[in-house]
Each structure stands twice: as C-alpha cells, then as structure tokens.
PDB file of C-alpha atoms and ligand atoms in Angstrom:
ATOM      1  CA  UNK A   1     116.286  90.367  74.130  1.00  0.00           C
ATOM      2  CA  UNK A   2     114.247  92.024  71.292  1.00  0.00           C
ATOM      3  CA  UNK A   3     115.447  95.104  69.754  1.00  0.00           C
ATOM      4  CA  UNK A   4     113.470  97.019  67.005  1.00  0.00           C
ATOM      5  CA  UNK A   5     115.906  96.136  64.904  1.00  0.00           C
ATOM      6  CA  UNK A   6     115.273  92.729  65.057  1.00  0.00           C
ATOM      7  CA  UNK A   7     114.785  91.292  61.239  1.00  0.00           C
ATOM      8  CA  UNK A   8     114.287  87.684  62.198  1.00  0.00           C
ATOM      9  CA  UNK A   9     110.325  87.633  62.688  1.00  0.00           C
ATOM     10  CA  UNK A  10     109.422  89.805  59.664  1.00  0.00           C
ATOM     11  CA  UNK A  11     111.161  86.802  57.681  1.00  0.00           C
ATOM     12  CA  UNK A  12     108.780  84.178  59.392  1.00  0.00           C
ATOM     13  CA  UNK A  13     105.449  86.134  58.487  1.00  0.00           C
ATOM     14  CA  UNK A  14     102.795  84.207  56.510  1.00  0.00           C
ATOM     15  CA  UNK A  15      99.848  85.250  55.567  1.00  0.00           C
ATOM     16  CA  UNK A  16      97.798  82.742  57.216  1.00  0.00           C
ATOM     17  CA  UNK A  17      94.570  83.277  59.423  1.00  0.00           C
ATOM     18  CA  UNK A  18      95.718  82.592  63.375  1.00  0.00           C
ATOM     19  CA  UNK A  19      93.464  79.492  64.877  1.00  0.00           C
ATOM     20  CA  UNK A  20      90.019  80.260  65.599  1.00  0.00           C
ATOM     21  CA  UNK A  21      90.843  78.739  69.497  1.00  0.00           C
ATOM     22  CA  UNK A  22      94.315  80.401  69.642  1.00  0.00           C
ATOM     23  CA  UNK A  23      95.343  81.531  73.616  1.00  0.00           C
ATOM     24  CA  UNK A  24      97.678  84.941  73.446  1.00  0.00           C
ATOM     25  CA  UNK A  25      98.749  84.981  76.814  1.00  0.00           C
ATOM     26  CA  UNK A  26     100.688  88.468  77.784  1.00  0.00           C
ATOM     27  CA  UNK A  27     102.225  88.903  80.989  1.00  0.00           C
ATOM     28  CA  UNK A  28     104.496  91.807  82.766  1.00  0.00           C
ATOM     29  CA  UNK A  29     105.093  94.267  85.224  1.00  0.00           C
ATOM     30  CA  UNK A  30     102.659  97.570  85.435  1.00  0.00           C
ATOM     31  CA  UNK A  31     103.163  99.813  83.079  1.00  0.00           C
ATOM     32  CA  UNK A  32     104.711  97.869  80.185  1.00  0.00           C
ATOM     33  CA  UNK A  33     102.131  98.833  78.112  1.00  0.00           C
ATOM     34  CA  UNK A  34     100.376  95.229  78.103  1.00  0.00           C
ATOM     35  CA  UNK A  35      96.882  96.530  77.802  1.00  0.00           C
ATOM     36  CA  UNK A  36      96.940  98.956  74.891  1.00  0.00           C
ATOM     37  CA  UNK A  37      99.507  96.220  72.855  1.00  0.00           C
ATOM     38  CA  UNK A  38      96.678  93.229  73.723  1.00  0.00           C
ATOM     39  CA  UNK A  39      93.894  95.147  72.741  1.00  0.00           C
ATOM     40  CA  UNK A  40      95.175  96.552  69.188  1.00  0.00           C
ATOM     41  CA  UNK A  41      96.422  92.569  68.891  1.00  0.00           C
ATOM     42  CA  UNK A  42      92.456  91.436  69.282  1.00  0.00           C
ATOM     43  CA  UNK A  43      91.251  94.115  67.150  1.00  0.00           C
ATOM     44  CA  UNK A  44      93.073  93.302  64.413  1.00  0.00           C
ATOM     45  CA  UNK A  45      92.677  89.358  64.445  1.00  0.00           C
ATOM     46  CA  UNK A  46      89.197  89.850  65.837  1.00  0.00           C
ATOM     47  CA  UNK A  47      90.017  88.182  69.072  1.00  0.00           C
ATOM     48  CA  UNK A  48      88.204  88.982  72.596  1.00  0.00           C
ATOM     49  CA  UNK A  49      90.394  90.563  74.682  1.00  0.00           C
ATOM     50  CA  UNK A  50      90.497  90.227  78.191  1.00  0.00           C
ATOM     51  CA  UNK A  51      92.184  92.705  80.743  1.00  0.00           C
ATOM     52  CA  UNK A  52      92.802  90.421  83.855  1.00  0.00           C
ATOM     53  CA  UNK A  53      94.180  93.170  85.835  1.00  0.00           C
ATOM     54  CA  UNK A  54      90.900  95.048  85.260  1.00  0.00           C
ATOM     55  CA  UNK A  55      89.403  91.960  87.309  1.00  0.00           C
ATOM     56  CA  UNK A  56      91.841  92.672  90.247  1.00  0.00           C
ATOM     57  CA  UNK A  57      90.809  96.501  89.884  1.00  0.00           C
ATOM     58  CA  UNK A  58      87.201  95.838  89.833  1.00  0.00           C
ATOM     59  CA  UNK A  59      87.059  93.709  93.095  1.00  0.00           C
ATOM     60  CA  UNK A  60      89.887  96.445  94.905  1.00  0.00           C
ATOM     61  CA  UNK A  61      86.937  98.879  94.056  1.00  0.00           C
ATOM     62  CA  UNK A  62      84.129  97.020  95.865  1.00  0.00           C
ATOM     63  CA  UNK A  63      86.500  96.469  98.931  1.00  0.00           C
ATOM     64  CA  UNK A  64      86.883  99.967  99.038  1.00  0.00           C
ATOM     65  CA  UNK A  65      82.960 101.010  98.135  1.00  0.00           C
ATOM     66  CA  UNK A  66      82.248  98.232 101.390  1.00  0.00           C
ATOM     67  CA  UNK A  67      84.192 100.115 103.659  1.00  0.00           C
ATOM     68  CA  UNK A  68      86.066  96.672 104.081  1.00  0.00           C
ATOM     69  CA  UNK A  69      89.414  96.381 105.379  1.00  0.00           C
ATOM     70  CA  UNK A  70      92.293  95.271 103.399  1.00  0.00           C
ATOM     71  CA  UNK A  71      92.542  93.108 105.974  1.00  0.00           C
ATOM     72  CA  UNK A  72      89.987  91.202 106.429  1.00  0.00           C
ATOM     73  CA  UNK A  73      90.025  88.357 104.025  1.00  0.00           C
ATOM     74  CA  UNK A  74      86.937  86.303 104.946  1.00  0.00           C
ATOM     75  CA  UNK A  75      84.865  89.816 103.926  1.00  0.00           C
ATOM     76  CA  UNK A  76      86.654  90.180 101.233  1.00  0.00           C
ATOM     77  CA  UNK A  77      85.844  86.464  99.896  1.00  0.00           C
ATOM     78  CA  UNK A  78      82.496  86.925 100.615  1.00  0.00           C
ATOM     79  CA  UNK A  79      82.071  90.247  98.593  1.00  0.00           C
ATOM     80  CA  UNK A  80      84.279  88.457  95.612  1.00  0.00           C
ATOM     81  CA  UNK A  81      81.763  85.313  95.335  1.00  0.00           C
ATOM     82  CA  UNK A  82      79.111  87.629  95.215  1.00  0.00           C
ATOM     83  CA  UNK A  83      80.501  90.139  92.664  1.00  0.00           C
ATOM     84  CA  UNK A  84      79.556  90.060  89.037  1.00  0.00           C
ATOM     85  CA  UNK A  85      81.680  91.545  87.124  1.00  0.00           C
ATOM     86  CA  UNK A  86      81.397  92.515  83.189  1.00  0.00           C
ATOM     87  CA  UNK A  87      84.258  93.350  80.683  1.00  0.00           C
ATOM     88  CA  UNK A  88      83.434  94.893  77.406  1.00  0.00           C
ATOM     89  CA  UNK A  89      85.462  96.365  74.397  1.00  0.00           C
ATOM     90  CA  UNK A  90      86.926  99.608  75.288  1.00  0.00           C
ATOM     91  CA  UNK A  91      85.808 102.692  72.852  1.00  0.00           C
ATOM     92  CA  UNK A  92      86.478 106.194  72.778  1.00  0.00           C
ATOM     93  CA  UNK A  93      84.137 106.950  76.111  1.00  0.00           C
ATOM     94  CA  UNK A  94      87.188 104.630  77.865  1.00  0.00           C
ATOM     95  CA  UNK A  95      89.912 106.084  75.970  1.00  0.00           C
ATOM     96  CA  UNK A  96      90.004 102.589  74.509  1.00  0.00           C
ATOM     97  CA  UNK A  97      90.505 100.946  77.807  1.00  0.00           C
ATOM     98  CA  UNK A  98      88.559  97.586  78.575  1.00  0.00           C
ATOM     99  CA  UNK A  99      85.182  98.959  80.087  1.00  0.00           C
ATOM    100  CA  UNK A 100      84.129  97.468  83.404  1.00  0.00           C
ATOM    101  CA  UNK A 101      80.825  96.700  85.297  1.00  0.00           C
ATOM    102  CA  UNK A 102      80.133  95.555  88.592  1.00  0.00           C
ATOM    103  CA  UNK A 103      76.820  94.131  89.600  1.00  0.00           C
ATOM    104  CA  UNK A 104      75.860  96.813  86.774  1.00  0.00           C
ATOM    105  CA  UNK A 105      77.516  99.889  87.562  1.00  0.00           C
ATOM    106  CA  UNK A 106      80.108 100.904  85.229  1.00  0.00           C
ATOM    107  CA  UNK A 107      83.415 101.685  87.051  1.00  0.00           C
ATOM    108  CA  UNK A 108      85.377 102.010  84.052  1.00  0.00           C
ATOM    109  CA  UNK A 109      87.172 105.403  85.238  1.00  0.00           C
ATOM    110  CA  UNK A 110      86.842 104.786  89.333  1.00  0.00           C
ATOM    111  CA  UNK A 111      89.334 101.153  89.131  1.00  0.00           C
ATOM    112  CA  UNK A 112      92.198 103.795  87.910  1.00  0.00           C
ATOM    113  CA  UNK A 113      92.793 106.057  90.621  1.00  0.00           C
ATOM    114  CA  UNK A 114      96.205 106.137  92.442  1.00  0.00           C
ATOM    115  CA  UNK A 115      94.318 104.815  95.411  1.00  0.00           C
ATOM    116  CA  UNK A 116      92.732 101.856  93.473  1.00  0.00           C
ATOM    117  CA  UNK A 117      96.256 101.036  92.017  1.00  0.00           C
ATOM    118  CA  UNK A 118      97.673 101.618  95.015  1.00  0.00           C
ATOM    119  CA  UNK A 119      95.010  99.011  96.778  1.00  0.00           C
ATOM    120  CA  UNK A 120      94.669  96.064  94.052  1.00  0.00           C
ATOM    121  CA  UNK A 121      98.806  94.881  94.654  1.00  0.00           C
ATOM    122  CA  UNK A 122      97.998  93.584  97.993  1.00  0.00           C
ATOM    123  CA  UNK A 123      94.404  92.270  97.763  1.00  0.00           C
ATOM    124  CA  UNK A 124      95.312  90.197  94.452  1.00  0.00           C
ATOM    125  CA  UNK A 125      98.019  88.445  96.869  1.00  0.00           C
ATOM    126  CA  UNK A 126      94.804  87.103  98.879  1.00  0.00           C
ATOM    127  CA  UNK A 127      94.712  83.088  97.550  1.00  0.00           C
ATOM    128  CA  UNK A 128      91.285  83.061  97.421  1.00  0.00           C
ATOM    129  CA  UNK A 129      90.415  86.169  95.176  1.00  0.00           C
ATOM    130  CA  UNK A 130      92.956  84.573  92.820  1.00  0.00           C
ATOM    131  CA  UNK A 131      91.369  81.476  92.654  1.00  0.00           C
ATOM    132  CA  UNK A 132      87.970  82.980  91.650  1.00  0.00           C
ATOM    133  CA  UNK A 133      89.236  85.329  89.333  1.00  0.00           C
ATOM    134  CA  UNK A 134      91.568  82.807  87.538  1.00  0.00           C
ATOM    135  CA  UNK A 135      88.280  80.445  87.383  1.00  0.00           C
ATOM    136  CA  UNK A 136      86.302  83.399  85.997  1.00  0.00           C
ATOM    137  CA  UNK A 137      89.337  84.017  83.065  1.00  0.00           C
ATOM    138  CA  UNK A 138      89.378  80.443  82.027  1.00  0.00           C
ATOM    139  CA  UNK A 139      86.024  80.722  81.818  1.00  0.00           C
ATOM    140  CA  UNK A 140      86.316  83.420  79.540  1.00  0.00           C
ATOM    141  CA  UNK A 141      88.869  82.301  77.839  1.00  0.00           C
ATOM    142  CA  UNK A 142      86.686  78.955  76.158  1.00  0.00           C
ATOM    143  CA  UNK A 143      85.086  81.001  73.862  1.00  0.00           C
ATOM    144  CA  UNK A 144      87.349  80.964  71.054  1.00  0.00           C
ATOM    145  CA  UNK A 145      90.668  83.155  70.310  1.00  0.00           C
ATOM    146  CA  UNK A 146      91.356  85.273  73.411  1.00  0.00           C
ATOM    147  CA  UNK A 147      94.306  87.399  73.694  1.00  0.00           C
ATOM    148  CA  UNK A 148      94.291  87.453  77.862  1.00  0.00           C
ATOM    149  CA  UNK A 149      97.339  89.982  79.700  1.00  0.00           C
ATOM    150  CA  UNK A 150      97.855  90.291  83.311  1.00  0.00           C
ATOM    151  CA  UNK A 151     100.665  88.847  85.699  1.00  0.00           C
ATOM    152  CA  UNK A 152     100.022  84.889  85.554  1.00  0.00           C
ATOM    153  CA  UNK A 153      98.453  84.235  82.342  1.00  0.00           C
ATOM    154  CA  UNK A 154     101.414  82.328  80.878  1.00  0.00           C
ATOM    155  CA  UNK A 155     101.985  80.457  83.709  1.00  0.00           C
ATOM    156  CA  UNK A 156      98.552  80.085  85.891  1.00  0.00           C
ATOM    157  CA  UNK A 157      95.189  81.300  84.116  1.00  0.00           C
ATOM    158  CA  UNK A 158      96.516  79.648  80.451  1.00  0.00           C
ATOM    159  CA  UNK A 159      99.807  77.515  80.988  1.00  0.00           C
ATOM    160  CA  UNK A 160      99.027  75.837  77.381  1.00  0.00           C
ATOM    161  CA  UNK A 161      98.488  79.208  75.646  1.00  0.00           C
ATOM    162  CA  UNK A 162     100.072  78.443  72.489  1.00  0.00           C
ATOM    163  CA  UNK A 163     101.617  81.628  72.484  1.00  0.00           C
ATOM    164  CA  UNK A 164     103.069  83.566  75.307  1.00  0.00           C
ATOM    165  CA  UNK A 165     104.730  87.273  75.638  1.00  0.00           C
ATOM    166  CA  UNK A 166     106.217  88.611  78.526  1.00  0.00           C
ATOM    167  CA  UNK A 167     106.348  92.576  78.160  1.00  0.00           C
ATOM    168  CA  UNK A 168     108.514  94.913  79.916  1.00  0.00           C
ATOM    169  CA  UNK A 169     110.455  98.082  79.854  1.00  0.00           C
ATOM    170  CA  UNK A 170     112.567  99.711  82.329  1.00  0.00           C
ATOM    171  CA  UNK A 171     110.901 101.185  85.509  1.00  0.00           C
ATOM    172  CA  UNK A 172     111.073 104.781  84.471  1.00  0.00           C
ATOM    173  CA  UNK A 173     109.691 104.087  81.275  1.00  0.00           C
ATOM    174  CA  UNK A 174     106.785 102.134  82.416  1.00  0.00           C
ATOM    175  CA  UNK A 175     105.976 105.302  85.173  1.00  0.00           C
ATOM    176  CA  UNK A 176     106.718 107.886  81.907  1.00  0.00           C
ATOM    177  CA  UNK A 177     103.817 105.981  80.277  1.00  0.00           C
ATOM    178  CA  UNK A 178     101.583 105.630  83.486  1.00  0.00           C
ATOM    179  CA  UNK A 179     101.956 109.461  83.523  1.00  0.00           C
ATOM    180  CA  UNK A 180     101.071 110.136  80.210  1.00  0.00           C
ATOM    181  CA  UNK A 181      98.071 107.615  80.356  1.00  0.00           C
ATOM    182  CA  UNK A 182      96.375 109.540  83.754  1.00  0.00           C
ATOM    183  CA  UNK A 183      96.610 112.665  82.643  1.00  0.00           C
ATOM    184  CA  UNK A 184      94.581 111.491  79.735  1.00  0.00           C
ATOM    185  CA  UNK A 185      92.189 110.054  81.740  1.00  0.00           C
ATOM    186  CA  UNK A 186      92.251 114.147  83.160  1.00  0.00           C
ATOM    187  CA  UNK A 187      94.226 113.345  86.544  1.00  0.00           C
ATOM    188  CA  UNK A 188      96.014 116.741  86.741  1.00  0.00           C
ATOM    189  CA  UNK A 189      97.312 115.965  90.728  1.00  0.00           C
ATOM    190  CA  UNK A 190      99.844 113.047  89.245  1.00  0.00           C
ATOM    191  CA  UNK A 191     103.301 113.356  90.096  1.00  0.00           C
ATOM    192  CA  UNK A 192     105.597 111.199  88.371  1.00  0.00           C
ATOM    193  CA  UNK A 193     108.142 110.143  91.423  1.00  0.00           C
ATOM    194  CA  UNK A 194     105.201 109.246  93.138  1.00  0.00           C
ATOM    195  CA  UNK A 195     104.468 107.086  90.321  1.00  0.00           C
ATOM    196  CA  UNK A 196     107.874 105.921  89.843  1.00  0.00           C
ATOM    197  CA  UNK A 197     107.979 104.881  93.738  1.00  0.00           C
ATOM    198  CA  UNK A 198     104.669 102.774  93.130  1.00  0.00           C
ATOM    199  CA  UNK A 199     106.000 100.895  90.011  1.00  0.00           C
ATOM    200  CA  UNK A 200     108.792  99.968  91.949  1.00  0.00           C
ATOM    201  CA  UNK A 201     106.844  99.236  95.085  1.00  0.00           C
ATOM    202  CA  UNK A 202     104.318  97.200  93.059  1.00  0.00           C
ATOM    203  CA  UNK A 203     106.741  95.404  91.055  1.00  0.00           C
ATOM    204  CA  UNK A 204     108.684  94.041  94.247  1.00  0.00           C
ATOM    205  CA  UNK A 205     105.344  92.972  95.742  1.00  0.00           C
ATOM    206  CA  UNK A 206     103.513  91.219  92.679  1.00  0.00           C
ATOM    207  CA  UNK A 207     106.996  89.258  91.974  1.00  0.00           C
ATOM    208  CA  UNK A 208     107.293  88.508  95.359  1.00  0.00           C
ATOM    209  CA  UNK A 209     104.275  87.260  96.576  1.00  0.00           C
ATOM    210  CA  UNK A 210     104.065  83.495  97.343  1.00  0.00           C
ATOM    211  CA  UNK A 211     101.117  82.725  95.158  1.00  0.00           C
ATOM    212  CA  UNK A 212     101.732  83.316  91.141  1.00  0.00           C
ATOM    213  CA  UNK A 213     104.122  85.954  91.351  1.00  0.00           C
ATOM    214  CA  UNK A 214     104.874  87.870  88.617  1.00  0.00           C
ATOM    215  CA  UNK A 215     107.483  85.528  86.678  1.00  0.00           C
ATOM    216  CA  UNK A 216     108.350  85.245  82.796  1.00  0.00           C
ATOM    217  CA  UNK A 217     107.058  81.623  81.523  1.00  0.00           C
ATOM    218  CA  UNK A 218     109.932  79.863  80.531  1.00  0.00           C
ATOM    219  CA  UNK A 219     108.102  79.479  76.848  1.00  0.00           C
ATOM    220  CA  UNK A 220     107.003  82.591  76.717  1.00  0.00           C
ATOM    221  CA  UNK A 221     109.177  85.228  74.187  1.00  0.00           C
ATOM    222  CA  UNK A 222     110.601  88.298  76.119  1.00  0.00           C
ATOM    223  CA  UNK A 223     109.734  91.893  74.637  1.00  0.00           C
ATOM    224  CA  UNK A 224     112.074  94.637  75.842  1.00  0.00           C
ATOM    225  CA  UNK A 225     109.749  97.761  74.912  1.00  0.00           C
ATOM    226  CA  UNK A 226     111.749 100.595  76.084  1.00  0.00           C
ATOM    227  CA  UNK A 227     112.419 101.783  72.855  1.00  0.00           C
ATOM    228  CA  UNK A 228     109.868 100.020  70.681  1.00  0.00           C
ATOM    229  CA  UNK A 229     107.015 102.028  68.979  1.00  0.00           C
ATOM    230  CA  UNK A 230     103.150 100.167  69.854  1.00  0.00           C
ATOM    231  CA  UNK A 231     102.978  99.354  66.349  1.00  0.00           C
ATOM    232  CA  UNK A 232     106.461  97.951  66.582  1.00  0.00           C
ATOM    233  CA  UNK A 233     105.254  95.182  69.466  1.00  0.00           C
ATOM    234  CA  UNK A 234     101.729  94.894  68.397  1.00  0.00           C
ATOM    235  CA  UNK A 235     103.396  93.836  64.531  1.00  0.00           C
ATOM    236  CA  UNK A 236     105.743  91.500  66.108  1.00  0.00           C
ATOM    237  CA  UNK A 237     103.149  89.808  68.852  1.00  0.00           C
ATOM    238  CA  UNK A 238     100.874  89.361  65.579  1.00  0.00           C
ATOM    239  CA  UNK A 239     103.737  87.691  63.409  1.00  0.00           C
ATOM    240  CA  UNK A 240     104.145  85.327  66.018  1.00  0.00           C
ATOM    241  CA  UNK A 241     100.113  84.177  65.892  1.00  0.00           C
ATOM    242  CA  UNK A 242     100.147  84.225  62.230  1.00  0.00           C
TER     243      UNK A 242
HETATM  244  O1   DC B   1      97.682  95.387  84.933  1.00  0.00           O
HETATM  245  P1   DC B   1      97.143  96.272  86.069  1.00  0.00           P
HETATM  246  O2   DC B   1      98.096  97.333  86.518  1.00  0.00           O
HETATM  247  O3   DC B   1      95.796  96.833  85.760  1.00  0.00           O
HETATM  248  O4   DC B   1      96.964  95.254  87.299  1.00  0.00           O
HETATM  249  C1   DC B   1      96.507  95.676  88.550  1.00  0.00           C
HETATM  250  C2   DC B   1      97.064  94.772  89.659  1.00  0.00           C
HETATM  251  O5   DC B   1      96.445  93.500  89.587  1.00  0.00           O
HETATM  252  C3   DC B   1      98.565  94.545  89.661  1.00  0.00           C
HETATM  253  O6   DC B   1      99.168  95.188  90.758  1.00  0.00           O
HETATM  254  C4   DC B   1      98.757  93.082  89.818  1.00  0.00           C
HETATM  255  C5   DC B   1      97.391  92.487  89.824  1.00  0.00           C
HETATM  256  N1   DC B   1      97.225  91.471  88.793  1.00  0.00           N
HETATM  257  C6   DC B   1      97.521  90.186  89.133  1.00  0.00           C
HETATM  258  O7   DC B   1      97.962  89.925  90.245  1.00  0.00           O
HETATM  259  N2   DC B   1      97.311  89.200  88.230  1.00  0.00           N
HETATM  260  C7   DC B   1      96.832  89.465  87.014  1.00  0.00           C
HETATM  261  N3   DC B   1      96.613  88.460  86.157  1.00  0.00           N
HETATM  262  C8   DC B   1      96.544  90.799  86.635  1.00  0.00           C
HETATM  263  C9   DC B   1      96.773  91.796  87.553  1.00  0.00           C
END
C-alpha cells in the first residue's frame, strides 16, 4: 500500500519523455478521485484523456431522455448502436470535467445528477452496452498516448496497458469528495449519507456484477489516496510513465 511517505518512486524518476503510444490505464471505485488525477496526468504529458465512465453516463442519459425502461435491454441496445457520442477536453465551462456530446447536444452537466449516477451502475451491467462502449474506447485509445480511467480498463478495454493504477480511498472519503465536487457543480439539495449509501451501494454492484466487475489488475500498482494530496498521486502516476 502507498503512503505519501513513500520515497521509493521519487528515486526511480528520469527525465525521459513517456512513449508516444503509451496506455495509462486507471481503474477504481467511484469517487477515488480517478478523473481529476487522469486528466492533470494527460495535461501534463500531453496525452488524450478519456473518461470511460462519462461513456456509461452519456448512454444512462439517453435511456432516461427515451423514456426507456431500465429494463428493457433490447431498447436499450438499439438506442446505444445508434448513439454518437463525443468526448472533449474539459475547461473551465466543465469545471475541468471531460465535456460530453450526444448526437450533438452537450450533456456535460445533465450525466451528473444523483439520478444519472444513481441509473448508470445497473445499465453498464447490461453485456451488450459494454461491449460497444469497450469497442468505442479501444477505438479511441489507437491514437497515440491515452491515459483511459474507468472500472475495467486494466483488465478489459486495455489488458496490455503498459501501465496500470488502481485508485481508491476509503468509502467516506470518496462520498466527502463526491460532496465537495456537486456542490461545485451548484447542487445545493446533496446530502452526504445519501451519498455515502450510494458509494457503498454502487461499489457492491460494479464489483459484483458478472461481466468485468470492478477488480484491481493483478499488474496494476495500488494507490491508497485517503490521505494523499492530487498533486501527490498525479506526481507519482507520472514517475511511473516517465
Ligand atoms: O466513474 P463514474 O462514476 O463516472 O462511472 C459511472 C458508472 O459507470 C459507474 O457506476 C460504473 C460504470 N463504469 C463501468 O462500469 N466501467 C467503466 N469503465 C467506467 C464506468
């Protein structure tokens, strides 16, 4: 387990220029603070960055625009094929999150409401949606240096990423951050046991789901964030590309 404390990696540190095809894949439960670490890791070595889970939240959003049920999978599939969906750099409009299209409508703010979060757990369990999604992110992810996070990216989307992070932090942590991050995004209803109740909820069901559940690569290094500063992780993540 890492501590921030840890001297080891600073020792390794060269000054050399990552690959211009490296794979950073970075996988863990919600909350562990996967997407703000990736992104300040691809700005800095000029990578593209691509938030997976965005992906999930994007097609959730559709479901729910279609009036579909959660339920019924062959609508769902058919509203997935069809779906185009666009990921661009966050900036300061997103509160540096990725920015999202689909079919050209920016949803950038709608795929992170509690009933979106809520939503996307159970309809990324459908085989199907993975399977075009993951297609979609290996598609992405030939165009040079990618730094990809989500749930499976070590061990599904990228299995030869040369280097792979699994991110986490202790439940109440992760739902302190969540917290912190909506009422940025001006959510003033947020309550944080409700939040803590979802982590927890969430986590069981993406690590328990049959198809790639949420499950640490066993090459991938482990990051215990809890009491590690961003720049702590992002300079540690970018050590190990370098
Ligand atoms: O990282 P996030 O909270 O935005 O992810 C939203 C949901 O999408 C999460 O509940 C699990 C799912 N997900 C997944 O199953 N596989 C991924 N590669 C990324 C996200």
């Amino acid at each position: 387990m890492l501590t921030s404390e840890e001297p080891t990696l600073q020792k390794v540190k060269t000054t050399s220029s990552p690959s211009k095809t490296l794979k950073v894949a970075i996988d863990g439960p919600a909350g562990a603070g996967k997407s703000t670490v990736a992104k300040l890791i691809a700005d800095q070595l000029g990578f593209l960055y691509i938030d997976t889970g965005a992906m999930y939240r994007a097609v959730t959003w559709l479901v729910v625009q279609n009036e579909i049920s959660t339920n019924d999978e062959a609508a769902i599939i058919e509203l997935v094929r069809t779906a185009k969906i666009l990921l661009k750099p966050g900036d300061k409009t997103s509160h540096q999150l990725a920015r999202v299209f689909v079919n050209g409508k920016e949803i950038t703010k709608q795929i992170r409401t509690q009933e979106i979060t809520k939503l996307v757990s159970p309809l990324s369990a459908i085989p199907a949606v993975r399977a075009y999604l993951v297609e979609q992110q290996r598609n992405m992810a030939r165009q040079g240096a990618v730094v990809l996070d989500g749930r499976d990216i070590g061990t599904v989307v990228l299995p030869d990423a040369e280097i792979k992070i699994f991110l986490t932090a202790s439940a109440e942590v992760r739902a302190q951050r969540r917290f912190r991050e909506l009422k940025t995004l001006g959510d003033e209803s947020v309550d944080f046991d409700t939040l803590l109740k979802d982590i927890v909820e969430r986590d069981e069901r993406d690590t328990n789901r049959a198809i790639a559940p949420l499950r640490m690569a066993d090459d991938a290094v482990l990051i215990l964030t809890d009491n590690m500063k961003i720049d702590e992780v992002v300079s540690h993540i970018i050590a190990l590309c370098t």
